[in-house]
Structures are given as C-alpha cells and as structure tokens.
Amino acid sequence: AVRRRQMEEGVAQCGGGKWADIKKLGFPAIESRSAVDLKDKWRNLLRIAMLPSPPAPKSGDKKREIPASLLNRVRELAARAAKNRPPDGRSNRGRGSRMGHDSP
C-alpha cells in the first residue's frame, strides 16, 4: 500500500513515464524497484482503475485491496497525462529539434 501511494506521488510530481526521475525522488518503498517494475505497477494500477467497476476483493485478501481514493487519483493523473499529450498521441521523446529545418 505504501509503495502504491509513493508511486502515485511520484507520478503526480514527475509525470507518468518518468520512472527514472521518480526513483530519484528517494521514496523508501520504491527505491529498490527498477524503472521497469514501476512502469509495470503503474500499468496494472491504470488497468484496475479503468475497469467499469472495481473487482470485489476475495476474502482474506486485504493486502491486495486497493483503496477507492487511490484508484480515483490514478484516473485523475491518467486524465491529466492524456490532456497534455499531443493530438496524434505520440510523445516528443527521442526526437531531435526540427528548428531550422524546412518541412516539405
């Protein structure tokens, strides 16, 4: 639960996809996780948050139960990220500047 909260805080501060930057924040619960671990955990949280209705917890499964407040926050952060994404859905990461180049 602490790891999920710290990851949510990291995504709120740095944005989704900035896993190395989130690790640099120094949250104790996630410092031993790799950037790929964080990406996978966030992807799974997004999948659960976007379900039409949250899955019913199995009896004795308190450890895996995700609070509704966290799922709401994940949805909010996902909506914010989608709003900031370019209309074509692609990010600008990995592309050089096109300044000074004539377009055809």
Short mmCIF file of N, CA, C and O in Angstrom, two decimals:
data_model
loop_
_atom_site.label_atom_id
_atom_site.label_comp_id
_atom_site.label_asym_id
_atom_site.label_seq_id
_atom_site.Cartn_x
_atom_site.Cartn_y
_atom_site.Cartn_z
N ALA A 1 0.83 -1.19 0.00
CA ALA A 1 0.00 0.00 0.00
C ALA A 1 0.88 1.26 0.00
O ALA A 1 0.59 2.20 -0.71
N VAL A 2 1.94 1.24 0.79
CA VAL A 2 2.83 2.39 0.85
C VAL A 2 3.52 2.60 -0.50
O VAL A 2 3.63 3.73 -0.98
N ARG A 3 3.93 1.49 -1.13
CA ARG A 3 4.59 1.58 -2.44
C ARG A 3 3.66 2.21 -3.46
O ARG A 3 4.07 3.06 -4.25
N ARG A 4 2.38 1.81 -3.45
CA ARG A 4 1.42 2.37 -4.42
C ARG A 4 1.24 3.86 -4.18
O ARG A 4 1.19 4.64 -5.14
N ARG A 5 1.15 4.27 -2.91
CA ARG A 5 0.97 5.69 -2.59
C ARG A 5 2.19 6.50 -3.00
O ARG A 5 2.07 7.59 -3.54
N GLN A 6 3.39 5.96 -2.74
CA GLN A 6 4.60 6.69 -3.10
C GLN A 6 4.75 6.78 -4.61
O GLN A 6 5.20 7.80 -5.14
N MET A 7 4.37 5.74 -5.31
CA MET A 7 4.43 5.77 -6.76
C MET A 7 3.43 6.79 -7.31
O MET A 7 3.76 7.56 -8.22
N GLU A 8 2.23 6.82 -6.74
CA GLU A 8 1.22 7.81 -7.15
C GLU A 8 1.76 9.22 -6.93
O GLU A 8 1.62 10.09 -7.79
N GLU A 9 2.42 9.45 -5.81
CA GLU A 9 3.00 10.76 -5.52
C GLU A 9 4.10 11.09 -6.53
O GLU A 9 4.21 12.22 -7.01
N GLY A 10 4.91 10.10 -6.87
CA GLY A 10 5.97 10.31 -7.86
C GLY A 10 5.42 10.65 -9.24
O GLY A 10 5.93 11.54 -9.92
N VAL A 11 4.36 9.97 -9.64
CA VAL A 11 3.72 10.26 -10.94
C VAL A 11 3.11 11.66 -10.90
O VAL A 11 3.18 12.40 -11.88
N ALA A 12 2.54 12.05 -9.75
CA ALA A 12 1.97 13.38 -9.63
C ALA A 12 3.05 14.45 -9.77
O ALA A 12 2.82 15.49 -10.39
N GLN A 13 4.25 14.18 -9.23
CA GLN A 13 5.33 15.16 -9.28
C GLN A 13 6.06 15.17 -10.62
O GLN A 13 6.39 16.23 -11.14
N CYS A 14 6.32 13.99 -11.17
CA CYS A 14 7.19 13.88 -12.36
C CYS A 14 6.43 13.57 -13.65
O CYS A 14 6.94 13.82 -14.73
N GLY A 15 5.26 12.95 -13.51
CA GLY A 15 4.50 12.53 -14.68
C GLY A 15 4.73 11.05 -14.95
O GLY A 15 5.76 10.50 -14.59
N GLY A 16 3.75 10.42 -15.57
CA GLY A 16 3.87 9.02 -15.94
C GLY A 16 4.93 8.87 -17.01
O GLY A 16 5.11 9.75 -17.86
N GLY A 17 5.66 7.79 -16.97
CA GLY A 17 6.71 7.56 -17.95
C GLY A 17 8.06 8.08 -17.53
O GLY A 17 9.07 7.81 -18.17
N LYS A 18 8.11 8.82 -16.44
CA LYS A 18 9.37 9.38 -15.94
C LYS A 18 9.88 8.52 -14.79
O LYS A 18 10.12 8.98 -13.69
N TRP A 19 10.00 7.22 -15.04
CA TRP A 19 10.28 6.26 -13.97
C TRP A 19 11.63 6.49 -13.32
O TRP A 19 11.77 6.37 -12.10
N ALA A 20 12.66 6.82 -14.09
CA ALA A 20 13.98 7.08 -13.51
C ALA A 20 13.93 8.33 -12.62
O ALA A 20 14.53 8.36 -11.54
N ASP A 21 13.18 9.35 -13.06
CA ASP A 21 13.04 10.56 -12.25
C ASP A 21 12.29 10.26 -10.96
O ASP A 21 12.62 10.81 -9.91
N ILE A 22 11.27 9.41 -11.04
CA ILE A 22 10.50 9.04 -9.85
C ILE A 22 11.40 8.30 -8.86
O ILE A 22 11.36 8.56 -7.66
N LYS A 23 12.26 7.41 -9.37
CA LYS A 23 13.18 6.70 -8.49
C LYS A 23 14.12 7.67 -7.78
O LYS A 23 14.46 7.48 -6.62
N LYS A 24 14.52 8.74 -8.46
CA LYS A 24 15.43 9.73 -7.88
C LYS A 24 14.80 10.53 -6.75
O LYS A 24 15.51 11.20 -6.00
N LEU A 25 13.47 10.49 -6.62
CA LEU A 25 12.81 11.21 -5.54
C LEU A 25 13.17 10.62 -4.17
O LEU A 25 12.99 11.26 -3.15
N GLY A 26 13.64 9.38 -4.17
CA GLY A 26 14.12 8.77 -2.94
C GLY A 26 13.05 8.21 -2.01
O GLY A 26 13.29 8.07 -0.82
N PHE A 27 11.90 7.86 -2.55
CA PHE A 27 10.87 7.25 -1.71
C PHE A 27 11.37 5.87 -1.26
O PHE A 27 11.73 5.04 -2.10
N PRO A 28 11.39 5.60 0.04
CA PRO A 28 11.96 4.34 0.54
C PRO A 28 11.28 3.09 0.00
O PRO A 28 11.96 2.09 -0.27
N ALA A 29 9.99 3.11 -0.19
CA ALA A 29 9.26 1.90 -0.60
C ALA A 29 9.51 1.54 -2.05
O ALA A 29 9.24 0.41 -2.45
N ILE A 30 10.02 2.48 -2.85
CA ILE A 30 10.22 2.17 -4.27
C ILE A 30 11.68 2.26 -4.71
O ILE A 30 11.99 1.97 -5.85
N GLU A 31 12.58 2.63 -3.81
CA GLU A 31 13.97 2.80 -4.23
C GLU A 31 14.63 1.50 -4.66
O GLU A 31 15.55 1.51 -5.47
N SER A 32 14.15 0.37 -4.15
CA SER A 32 14.75 -0.92 -4.54
C SER A 32 14.11 -1.49 -5.81
O SER A 32 14.56 -2.50 -6.33
N ARG A 33 13.09 -0.83 -6.34
CA ARG A 33 12.42 -1.28 -7.55
C ARG A 33 13.08 -0.69 -8.78
O ARG A 33 13.58 0.43 -8.75
N SER A 34 13.07 -1.43 -9.87
CA SER A 34 13.63 -0.91 -11.11
C SER A 34 12.59 0.00 -11.78
O SER A 34 11.40 -0.03 -11.45
N ALA A 35 13.06 0.77 -12.75
CA ALA A 35 12.15 1.62 -13.52
C ALA A 35 11.11 0.76 -14.24
O ALA A 35 9.94 1.14 -14.34
N VAL A 36 11.50 -0.41 -14.70
CA VAL A 36 10.56 -1.31 -15.37
C VAL A 36 9.52 -1.82 -14.37
O VAL A 36 8.33 -1.92 -14.71
N ASP A 37 9.94 -2.13 -13.13
CA ASP A 37 8.98 -2.53 -12.10
C ASP A 37 7.93 -1.44 -11.88
O ASP A 37 6.74 -1.72 -11.76
N LEU A 38 8.39 -0.20 -11.80
CA LEU A 38 7.47 0.93 -11.58
C LEU A 38 6.51 1.08 -12.76
O LEU A 38 5.31 1.29 -12.57
N LYS A 39 7.03 0.96 -13.97
CA LYS A 39 6.18 1.06 -15.17
C LYS A 39 5.10 -0.02 -15.15
O LYS A 39 3.93 0.26 -15.40
N ASP A 40 5.51 -1.24 -14.84
CA ASP A 40 4.55 -2.35 -14.81
C ASP A 40 3.50 -2.15 -13.72
O ASP A 40 2.31 -2.41 -13.94
N LYS A 41 3.93 -1.70 -12.56
CA LYS A 41 2.98 -1.48 -11.46
C LYS A 41 1.98 -0.38 -11.83
O LYS A 41 0.78 -0.51 -11.59
N TRP A 42 2.48 0.70 -12.45
CA TRP A 42 1.59 1.79 -12.85
C TRP A 42 0.60 1.32 -13.91
O TRP A 42 -0.57 1.63 -13.87
N ARG A 43 1.10 0.53 -14.87
CA ARG A 43 0.22 -0.01 -15.92
C ARG A 43 -0.89 -0.85 -15.29
O ARG A 43 -2.06 -0.74 -15.67
N ASN A 44 -0.54 -1.68 -14.31
CA ASN A 44 -1.55 -2.51 -13.64
C ASN A 44 -2.53 -1.67 -12.85
O ASN A 44 -3.74 -1.95 -12.84
N LEU A 45 -2.05 -0.63 -12.18
CA LEU A 45 -2.96 0.27 -11.47
C LEU A 45 -3.92 0.96 -12.44
O LEU A 45 -5.11 1.10 -12.15
N LEU A 46 -3.40 1.38 -13.58
CA LEU A 46 -4.25 2.01 -14.59
C LEU A 46 -5.33 1.05 -15.08
O LEU A 46 -6.50 1.44 -15.22
N ARG A 47 -4.94 -0.19 -15.34
CA ARG A 47 -5.91 -1.18 -15.81
C ARG A 47 -7.02 -1.38 -14.79
O ARG A 47 -8.20 -1.42 -15.14
N ILE A 48 -6.66 -1.50 -13.53
CA ILE A 48 -7.66 -1.71 -12.48
C ILE A 48 -8.52 -0.47 -12.32
O ILE A 48 -9.74 -0.55 -12.20
N ALA A 49 -7.89 0.72 -12.36
CA ALA A 49 -8.63 1.97 -12.18
C ALA A 49 -9.63 2.20 -13.30
O ALA A 49 -10.67 2.82 -13.09
N MET A 50 -9.34 1.70 -14.49
CA MET A 50 -10.21 1.95 -15.64
C MET A 50 -11.30 0.88 -15.83
O MET A 50 -12.10 0.99 -16.74
N LEU A 51 -11.32 -0.12 -14.96
CA LEU A 51 -12.39 -1.12 -15.04
C LEU A 51 -13.73 -0.46 -14.76
O LEU A 51 -13.81 0.49 -13.96
N PRO A 52 -14.80 -0.93 -15.40
CA PRO A 52 -16.13 -0.33 -15.18
C PRO A 52 -16.54 -0.35 -13.71
O PRO A 52 -17.11 0.60 -13.21
N SER A 53 -16.23 -1.42 -13.00
CA SER A 53 -16.48 -1.46 -11.56
C SER A 53 -15.29 -2.17 -10.93
O SER A 53 -14.76 -3.12 -11.50
N PRO A 54 -14.86 -1.69 -9.76
CA PRO A 54 -13.68 -2.30 -9.15
C PRO A 54 -13.92 -3.76 -8.82
O PRO A 54 -15.03 -4.16 -8.47
N PRO A 55 -12.89 -4.59 -8.97
CA PRO A 55 -13.05 -6.01 -8.66
C PRO A 55 -13.34 -6.21 -7.18
O PRO A 55 -12.82 -5.50 -6.34
N ALA A 56 -14.20 -7.15 -6.89
CA ALA A 56 -14.54 -7.45 -5.50
C ALA A 56 -13.36 -8.17 -4.85
O ALA A 56 -12.85 -9.14 -5.41
N PRO A 57 -12.92 -7.69 -3.69
CA PRO A 57 -11.79 -8.35 -3.03
C PRO A 57 -12.20 -9.74 -2.53
O PRO A 57 -13.33 -9.95 -2.09
N LYS A 58 -11.27 -10.68 -2.66
CA LYS A 58 -11.51 -12.02 -2.15
C LYS A 58 -11.35 -11.99 -0.64
O LYS A 58 -10.58 -11.19 -0.12
N SER A 59 -12.05 -12.86 0.05
CA SER A 59 -11.94 -12.87 1.50
C SER A 59 -10.50 -13.16 1.91
O SER A 59 -9.82 -13.99 1.33
N GLY A 60 -10.03 -12.42 2.90
CA GLY A 60 -8.67 -12.58 3.38
C GLY A 60 -7.63 -11.98 2.47
O GLY A 60 -6.44 -12.26 2.60
N ASP A 61 -8.04 -11.12 1.53
CA ASP A 61 -7.12 -10.55 0.55
C ASP A 61 -6.92 -9.05 0.81
O ASP A 61 -6.80 -8.27 -0.10
N LYS A 62 -6.86 -8.64 2.09
CA LYS A 62 -6.73 -7.23 2.45
C LYS A 62 -5.46 -6.61 1.89
O LYS A 62 -5.44 -5.45 1.52
N LYS A 63 -4.38 -7.40 1.82
CA LYS A 63 -3.10 -6.89 1.34
C LYS A 63 -3.20 -6.38 -0.09
O LYS A 63 -2.55 -5.42 -0.46
N ARG A 64 -4.01 -7.03 -0.90
CA ARG A 64 -4.11 -6.67 -2.32
C ARG A 64 -5.23 -5.67 -2.61
O ARG A 64 -5.36 -5.21 -3.73
N GLU A 65 -6.03 -5.35 -1.61
CA GLU A 65 -7.13 -4.41 -1.81
C GLU A 65 -6.58 -3.01 -2.10
O GLU A 65 -5.68 -2.54 -1.41
N ILE A 66 -7.11 -2.36 -3.12
CA ILE A 66 -6.65 -1.02 -3.49
C ILE A 66 -7.74 -0.03 -3.11
O ILE A 66 -8.89 -0.15 -3.55
N PRO A 67 -7.41 0.95 -2.27
CA PRO A 67 -8.42 1.92 -1.84
C PRO A 67 -9.01 2.69 -3.01
O PRO A 67 -8.30 3.04 -3.96
N ALA A 68 -10.31 2.96 -2.92
CA ALA A 68 -11.00 3.71 -3.99
C ALA A 68 -10.37 5.08 -4.18
O ALA A 68 -10.28 5.57 -5.32
N SER A 69 -9.88 5.69 -3.12
CA SER A 69 -9.26 7.02 -3.24
C SER A 69 -8.01 6.96 -4.12
O SER A 69 -7.76 7.86 -4.91
N LEU A 70 -7.25 5.88 -4.01
CA LEU A 70 -6.06 5.72 -4.84
C LEU A 70 -6.45 5.50 -6.30
O LEU A 70 -5.86 6.09 -7.21
N LEU A 71 -7.46 4.67 -6.53
CA LEU A 71 -7.92 4.43 -7.90
C LEU A 71 -8.44 5.72 -8.53
O LEU A 71 -8.19 5.99 -9.71
N ASN A 72 -9.14 6.54 -7.75
CA ASN A 72 -9.62 7.83 -8.26
C ASN A 72 -8.45 8.73 -8.64
O ASN A 72 -8.48 9.41 -9.66
N ARG A 73 -7.41 8.74 -7.80
CA ARG A 73 -6.22 9.56 -8.07
C ARG A 73 -5.49 9.07 -9.33
O ARG A 73 -5.03 9.87 -10.14
N VAL A 74 -5.41 7.76 -9.51
CA VAL A 74 -4.78 7.18 -10.71
C VAL A 74 -5.55 7.63 -11.94
O VAL A 74 -4.95 8.06 -12.95
N ARG A 75 -6.87 7.60 -11.89
CA ARG A 75 -7.69 8.06 -13.02
C ARG A 75 -7.45 9.54 -13.30
O ARG A 75 -7.34 9.97 -14.45
N GLU A 76 -7.37 10.33 -12.23
CA GLU A 76 -7.14 11.77 -12.38
C GLU A 76 -5.78 12.04 -13.04
O GLU A 76 -5.68 12.86 -13.95
N LEU A 77 -4.74 11.35 -12.60
CA LEU A 77 -3.41 11.53 -13.18
C LEU A 77 -3.37 11.06 -14.64
O LEU A 77 -2.72 11.68 -15.48
N ALA A 78 -4.07 9.98 -14.94
CA ALA A 78 -4.13 9.48 -16.32
C ALA A 78 -4.84 10.50 -17.22
O ALA A 78 -4.41 10.73 -18.35
N ALA A 79 -5.90 11.11 -16.71
CA ALA A 79 -6.63 12.11 -17.50
C ALA A 79 -5.76 13.34 -17.74
O ALA A 79 -5.75 13.90 -18.84
N ARG A 80 -4.99 13.73 -16.72
CA ARG A 80 -4.10 14.88 -16.86
C ARG A 80 -3.03 14.58 -17.92
O ARG A 80 -2.73 15.43 -18.75
N ALA A 81 -2.48 13.38 -17.90
CA ALA A 81 -1.46 12.99 -18.88
C ALA A 81 -2.03 12.96 -20.29
O ALA A 81 -1.39 13.40 -21.24
N ALA A 82 -3.27 12.47 -20.43
CA ALA A 82 -3.91 12.40 -21.75
C ALA A 82 -4.17 13.80 -22.29
O ALA A 82 -4.06 14.05 -23.48
N LYS A 83 -4.50 14.73 -21.41
CA LYS A 83 -4.78 16.10 -21.81
C LYS A 83 -3.51 16.80 -22.31
O LYS A 83 -3.57 17.62 -23.22
N ASN A 84 -2.37 16.42 -21.75
CA ASN A 84 -1.11 17.04 -22.14
C ASN A 84 -0.44 16.36 -23.32
O ASN A 84 0.58 16.82 -23.80
N ARG A 85 -1.01 15.26 -23.80
CA ARG A 85 -0.44 14.50 -24.92
C ARG A 85 -0.79 15.22 -26.24
O ARG A 85 -1.89 15.72 -26.40
N PRO A 86 0.13 15.22 -27.19
CA PRO A 86 -0.18 15.83 -28.50
C PRO A 86 -1.36 15.12 -29.16
O PRO A 86 -1.61 13.95 -28.88
N PRO A 87 -2.09 15.81 -30.04
CA PRO A 87 -3.28 15.23 -30.67
C PRO A 87 -3.03 13.92 -31.41
O PRO A 87 -3.90 13.08 -31.49
N ASP A 88 -1.82 13.72 -31.94
CA ASP A 88 -1.56 12.48 -32.66
C ASP A 88 -1.24 11.32 -31.73
O ASP A 88 -1.06 10.20 -32.18
N GLY A 89 -1.19 11.60 -30.42
CA GLY A 89 -0.98 10.54 -29.44
C GLY A 89 0.46 10.14 -29.25
O GLY A 89 0.78 9.33 -28.41
N ARG A 90 1.36 10.72 -30.02
CA ARG A 90 2.78 10.38 -29.89
C ARG A 90 3.45 11.38 -28.97
O ARG A 90 3.07 12.53 -28.90
N SER A 91 4.48 10.90 -28.28
CA SER A 91 5.24 11.81 -27.44
C SER A 91 6.38 12.41 -28.25
O SER A 91 6.70 11.92 -29.34
N ASN A 92 7.00 13.42 -27.74
CA ASN A 92 8.12 14.05 -28.42
C ASN A 92 9.45 13.48 -27.96
O ASN A 92 10.50 13.94 -28.38
N ARG A 93 9.43 12.49 -27.07
CA ARG A 93 10.67 11.91 -26.57
C ARG A 93 11.42 11.23 -27.69
O ARG A 93 10.84 10.56 -28.53
N GLY A 94 12.74 11.40 -27.66
CA GLY A 94 13.57 10.71 -28.61
C GLY A 94 13.68 11.38 -29.97
O GLY A 94 14.34 10.90 -30.85
N ARG A 95 13.06 12.51 -30.11
CA ARG A 95 13.12 13.21 -31.40
C ARG A 95 14.00 14.45 -31.24
O ARG A 95 13.93 15.15 -30.25
N GLY A 96 14.76 14.71 -32.26
CA GLY A 96 15.58 15.93 -32.25
C GLY A 96 14.72 17.13 -32.57
O GLY A 96 13.59 17.02 -33.04
N SER A 97 15.28 18.27 -32.33
CA SER A 97 14.56 19.51 -32.63
C SER A 97 14.45 19.67 -34.13
O SER A 97 15.38 19.36 -34.89
N ARG A 98 13.34 20.16 -34.59
CA ARG A 98 13.17 20.38 -36.02
C ARG A 98 13.35 21.85 -36.38
O ARG A 98 13.06 22.26 -37.48
N MET A 99 13.82 22.62 -35.41
CA MET A 99 14.03 24.05 -35.69
C MET A 99 15.10 24.19 -36.76
O MET A 99 16.11 23.49 -36.76
N GLY A 100 14.90 25.09 -37.64
CA GLY A 100 15.87 25.34 -38.69
C GLY A 100 15.74 24.42 -39.88
O GLY A 100 16.49 24.53 -40.84
N HIS A 101 14.80 23.49 -39.85
CA HIS A 101 14.59 22.57 -40.97
C HIS A 101 13.30 22.96 -41.68
O HIS A 101 12.30 23.24 -41.06
N ASP A 102 13.38 22.99 -42.99
CA ASP A 102 12.19 23.30 -43.77
C ASP A 102 11.35 22.03 -43.89
O ASP A 102 11.88 20.95 -44.11
N SER A 103 10.06 22.17 -43.72
CA SER A 103 9.20 21.00 -43.90
C SER A 103 8.78 20.94 -45.36
O SER A 103 8.62 21.97 -46.01
N PRO A 104 8.59 19.75 -45.89
CA PRO A 104 8.25 19.60 -47.32
C PRO A 104 6.89 20.13 -47.64
O PRO A 104 6.01 20.27 -46.92
#
